[in-house]
PDB file of C-alpha atoms in Angstrom:
ATOM      1  CA  MET A   1      38.840  31.071  56.452  1.00 46.00           C
ATOM      2  CA  GLU A   2      39.484  28.735  53.530  1.00 52.00           C
ATOM      3  CA  THR A   3      36.493  26.611  54.560  1.00 53.00           C
ATOM      4  CA  GLU A   4      34.251  29.682  54.540  1.00 52.00           C
ATOM      5  CA  ARG A   5      35.422  30.514  51.004  1.00 52.00           C
ATOM      6  CA  ALA A   6      34.681  26.951  49.880  1.00 53.00           C
ATOM      7  CA  ASP A   7      31.216  27.149  51.448  1.00 51.00           C
ATOM      8  CA  PHE A   8      30.581  30.454  49.685  1.00 47.00           C
ATOM      9  CA  ARG A   9      31.666  28.937  46.351  1.00 49.00           C
ATOM     10  CA  ALA A  10      29.290  26.006  46.937  1.00 50.00           C
ATOM     11  CA  PHE A  11      26.494  28.469  47.712  1.00 44.00           C
ATOM     12  CA  ARG A  12      27.181  30.412  44.503  1.00 44.00           C
ATOM     13  CA  MET A  13      27.113  27.150  42.513  1.00 43.00           C
ATOM     14  CA  GLY A  14      23.680  26.341  43.946  1.00 45.00           C
ATOM     15  CA  THR A  15      24.657  23.341  46.053  1.00 47.00           C
ATOM     16  CA  ILE A  16      23.938  25.175  49.310  1.00 52.00           C
ATOM     17  CA  THR A  17      20.642  27.005  49.628  1.00 59.00           C
ATOM     18  CA  PRO A  18      20.264  30.356  51.405  1.00 62.00           C
ATOM     19  CA  THR A  19      18.436  28.539  54.213  1.00 64.00           C
ATOM     20  CA  LEU A  20      21.360  26.190  54.730  1.00 64.00           C
ATOM     21  CA  THR A  21      23.753  29.123  54.650  1.00 69.00           C
ATOM     22  CA  ARG A  22      21.781  30.856  57.416  1.00 73.00           C
ATOM     23  CA  LEU A  23      21.744  27.591  59.336  1.00 71.00           C
ATOM     24  CA  TRP A  24      25.501  27.242  58.935  1.00 70.00           C
ATOM     25  CA  HIS A  25      26.103  30.775  60.242  1.00 76.00           C
ATOM     26  CA  CYS A  26      23.721  30.208  63.152  1.00 77.00           C
ATOM     27  CA  VAL A  27      25.503  27.008  64.204  1.00 75.00           C
ATOM     28  CA  ARG A  28      28.896  28.712  63.934  1.00 75.00           C
ATOM     29  CA  SER A  29      27.751  31.624  66.102  1.00 80.00           C
ATOM     30  CA  ILE A  30      26.255  29.315  68.759  1.00 78.00           C
ATOM     31  CA  VAL A  31      29.439  27.254  68.975  1.00 76.00           C
ATOM     32  CA  ALA A  32      31.582  30.416  69.060  1.00 76.00           C
ATOM     33  CA  GLU A  33      29.494  31.853  71.898  1.00 79.00           C
ATOM     34  CA  PHE A  34      29.694  28.581  73.811  1.00 76.00           C
ATOM     35  CA  ALA A  35      33.468  28.526  73.354  1.00 74.00           C
ATOM     36  CA  ARG A  36      33.734  32.151  74.475  1.00 76.00           C
ATOM     37  CA  LEU A  37      31.694  31.510  77.613  1.00 75.00           C
ATOM     38  CA  HIS A  38      33.706  28.436  78.577  1.00 71.00           C
ATOM     39  CA  ALA A  39      37.170  29.534  77.438  1.00 70.00           C
ATOM     40  CA  CYS A  40      38.164  30.591  80.947  1.00 70.00           C
ATOM     41  CA  ASP A  41      38.110  27.032  82.303  1.00 69.00           C
ATOM     42  CA  GLY A  42      40.758  25.945  79.761  1.00 69.00           C
ATOM     43  CA  ARG A  43      39.029  22.697  78.843  1.00 69.00           C
ATOM     44  CA  LEU A  44      37.806  23.771  75.400  1.00 70.00           C
ATOM     45  CA  ASP A  45      40.121  23.670  72.440  1.00 72.00           C
ATOM     46  CA  PRO A  46      39.194  26.361  69.849  1.00 70.00           C
ATOM     47  CA  THR A  47      40.238  24.054  66.992  1.00 75.00           C
ATOM     48  CA  TYR A  48      37.913  21.356  68.328  1.00 75.00           C
ATOM     49  CA  CYS A  49      35.029  23.842  68.585  1.00 73.00           C
ATOM     50  CA  ASP A  50      35.612  24.986  65.018  1.00 72.00           C
ATOM     51  CA  ALA A  51      35.669  21.389  63.754  1.00 76.00           C
ATOM     52  CA  MET A  52      32.517  20.564  65.701  1.00 75.00           C
ATOM     53  CA  SER A  53      30.650  23.566  64.284  1.00 73.00           C
ATOM     54  CA  HIS A  54      31.483  22.418  60.742  1.00 72.00           C
ATOM     55  CA  ALA A  55      30.476  18.842  61.540  1.00 76.00           C
ATOM     56  CA  LEU A  56      27.179  19.949  63.086  1.00 76.00           C
ATOM     57  CA  ALA A  57      26.355  22.266  60.191  1.00 70.00           C
ATOM     58  CA  ALA A  58      27.155  19.509  57.676  1.00 69.00           C
ATOM     59  CA  TYR A  59      24.993  17.016  59.588  1.00 72.00           C
ATOM     60  CA  LEU A  60      22.044  19.407  59.707  1.00 71.00           C
ATOM     61  CA  ALA A  61      22.430  20.176  56.000  1.00 65.00           C
ATOM     62  CA  ARG A  62      22.360  16.463  55.144  1.00 66.00           C
ATOM     63  CA  ARG A  63      19.440  15.848  57.486  1.00 66.00           C
ATOM     64  CA  TYR A  64      17.477  18.829  56.151  1.00 65.00           C
ATOM     65  CA  GLY A  65      18.094  17.823  52.540  1.00 62.00           C
ATOM     66  CA  ARG A  66      17.086  14.228  53.137  1.00 62.00           C
ATOM     67  CA  ARG A  67      13.896  15.236  54.944  1.00 67.00           C
ATOM     68  CA  THR A  68      12.909  17.672  52.207  1.00 73.00           C
ATOM     69  CA  GLY A  69      13.449  15.144  49.426  1.00 77.00           C
ATOM     70  CA  SER A  70      11.534  12.527  51.364  1.00 81.00           C
ATOM     71  CA  ALA A  71       8.593  14.878  51.943  1.00 86.00           C
ATOM     72  CA  VAL A  72       8.411  15.752  48.248  1.00 89.00           C
ATOM     73  CA  ARG A  73       8.545  12.052  47.285  1.00 89.00           C
ATOM     74  CA  ARG A  74       5.671  11.344  49.698  1.00 90.00           C
ATOM     75  CA  ALA A  75       3.731  14.268  48.231  1.00 92.00           C
ATOM     76  CA  ILE A  76       4.206  12.941  44.695  1.00 92.00           C
ATOM     77  CA  ALA A  77       2.974   9.524  45.822  1.00 92.00           C
ATOM     78  CA  ILE A  78      -0.116  11.091  47.391  1.00 93.00           C
ATOM     79  CA  LEU A  79      -0.797  13.182  44.275  1.00 92.00           C
ATOM     80  CA  ALA A  80      -0.616  10.050  42.143  1.00 89.00           C
ATOM     81  CA  THR A  81      -3.445   8.396  44.072  1.00 90.00           C
ATOM     82  CA  GLU A  82      -5.570  11.137  45.608  1.00 91.00           C
ATOM     83  CA  ARG A  83      -7.021  14.526  44.816  1.00 90.00           C
ATOM     84  CA  VAL A  84      -6.016  16.915  47.626  1.00 92.00           C
ATOM     85  CA  THR A  85      -5.444  20.631  48.051  1.00 92.00           C
ATOM     86  CA  VAL A  86      -1.929  22.000  48.359  1.00 93.00           C
ATOM     87  CA  ALA A  87      -2.679  23.049  51.949  1.00 92.00           C
ATOM     88  CA  GLU A  88      -3.839  19.548  52.907  1.00 93.00           C
ATOM     89  CA  LEU A  89      -0.901  17.962  51.107  1.00 93.00           C
ATOM     90  CA  ALA A  90       1.560  20.261  52.885  1.00 91.00           C
ATOM     91  CA  LEU A  91       0.197  19.284  56.291  1.00 90.00           C
ATOM     92  CA  ARG A  92       0.184  15.577  55.448  1.00 91.00           C
ATOM     93  CA  VAL A  93       3.864  15.538  54.492  1.00 89.00           C
ATOM     94  CA  GLY A  94       4.995  17.612  57.470  1.00 85.00           C
ATOM     95  CA  PHE A  95       5.013  21.261  56.395  1.00 85.00           C
ATOM     96  CA  SER A  96       3.182  23.830  58.490  1.00 83.00           C
ATOM     97  CA  SER A  97       3.007  26.363  55.650  1.00 89.00           C
ATOM     98  CA  PRO A  98       1.471  25.592  52.243  1.00 91.00           C
ATOM     99  CA  SER A  99       3.520  28.338  50.597  1.00 92.00           C
ATOM    100  CA  HIS A 100       6.781  26.963  52.004  1.00 89.00           C
ATOM    101  CA  PHE A 101       5.768  23.502  50.814  1.00 91.00           C
ATOM    102  CA  ALA A 102       4.971  24.827  47.321  1.00 93.00           C
ATOM    103  CA  ARG A 103       8.357  26.603  47.122  1.00 91.00           C
ATOM    104  CA  THR A 104      10.161  23.469  48.273  1.00 88.00           C
ATOM    105  CA  PHE A 105       8.214  21.257  45.867  1.00 90.00           C
ATOM    106  CA  ARG A 106       9.078  23.613  43.013  1.00 90.00           C
ATOM    107  CA  ARG A 107      12.754  23.747  43.998  1.00 86.00           C
ATOM    108  CA  VAL A 108      12.965  19.931  44.026  1.00 84.00           C
ATOM    109  CA  THR A 109      10.777  19.077  41.013  1.00 87.00           C
ATOM    110  CA  GLY A 110      10.951  22.215  38.882  1.00 89.00           C
ATOM    111  CA  VAL A 111       7.174  22.765  38.913  1.00 91.00           C
ATOM    112  CA  THR A 112       4.603  23.818  41.502  1.00 92.00           C
ATOM    113  CA  PRO A 113       2.319  21.155  43.006  1.00 93.00           C
ATOM    114  CA  SER A 114      -0.684  22.575  41.130  1.00 91.00           C
ATOM    115  CA  ARG A 115       1.194  22.504  37.819  1.00 92.00           C
ATOM    116  CA  TYR A 116       2.376  18.968  38.568  1.00 90.00           C
ATOM    117  CA  VAL A 117      -1.248  17.842  38.999  1.00 88.00           C
ATOM    118  CA  ARG A 118      -2.326  19.622  35.764  1.00 89.00           C
ATOM    119  CA  VAL A 119       0.495  18.078  33.733  1.00 87.00           C
ATOM    120  CA  ARG A 120      -0.292  14.592  35.082  1.00 85.00           C
ATOM    121  CA  ALA A 121      -3.983  15.078  34.289  1.00 84.00           C
ATOM    122  CA  GLU A 122      -3.197  16.227  30.726  1.00 86.00           C
ATOM    123  CA  ALA A 123      -0.854  13.309  30.175  1.00 82.00           C
ATOM    124  CA  GLY A 124      -3.308  10.780  31.568  1.00 75.00           C
ATOM    125  CA  GLY A 125      -6.395  11.975  29.795  1.00 49.00           C
TER     126      GLY A 125
END
């Protein structure tokens, strides 16, 4: 219970996004269901399952965050050298949805991809 409170505090402070919170709850529910289904054989320790759900959620959060930052860095590098649409850029860096890419880009950089291109163009010329 204390861990859940700490996670909620981190979410409120902005260090955990709503997506990661949903992911965390999904992982916890999958592990809990697995533990429930296999509890009768006596080989699963509930404390171990709880620890593993936290470890898995933390791993996925780190992995997700790293991938997102990497995709935005690649997008910035592409924007510095080429003139591409947001839809094309999103596909090239691994997003299937241009709107999701634009939201992610804005969350990481503070500006939308289109605004980023305009500001660079104004600064360069």
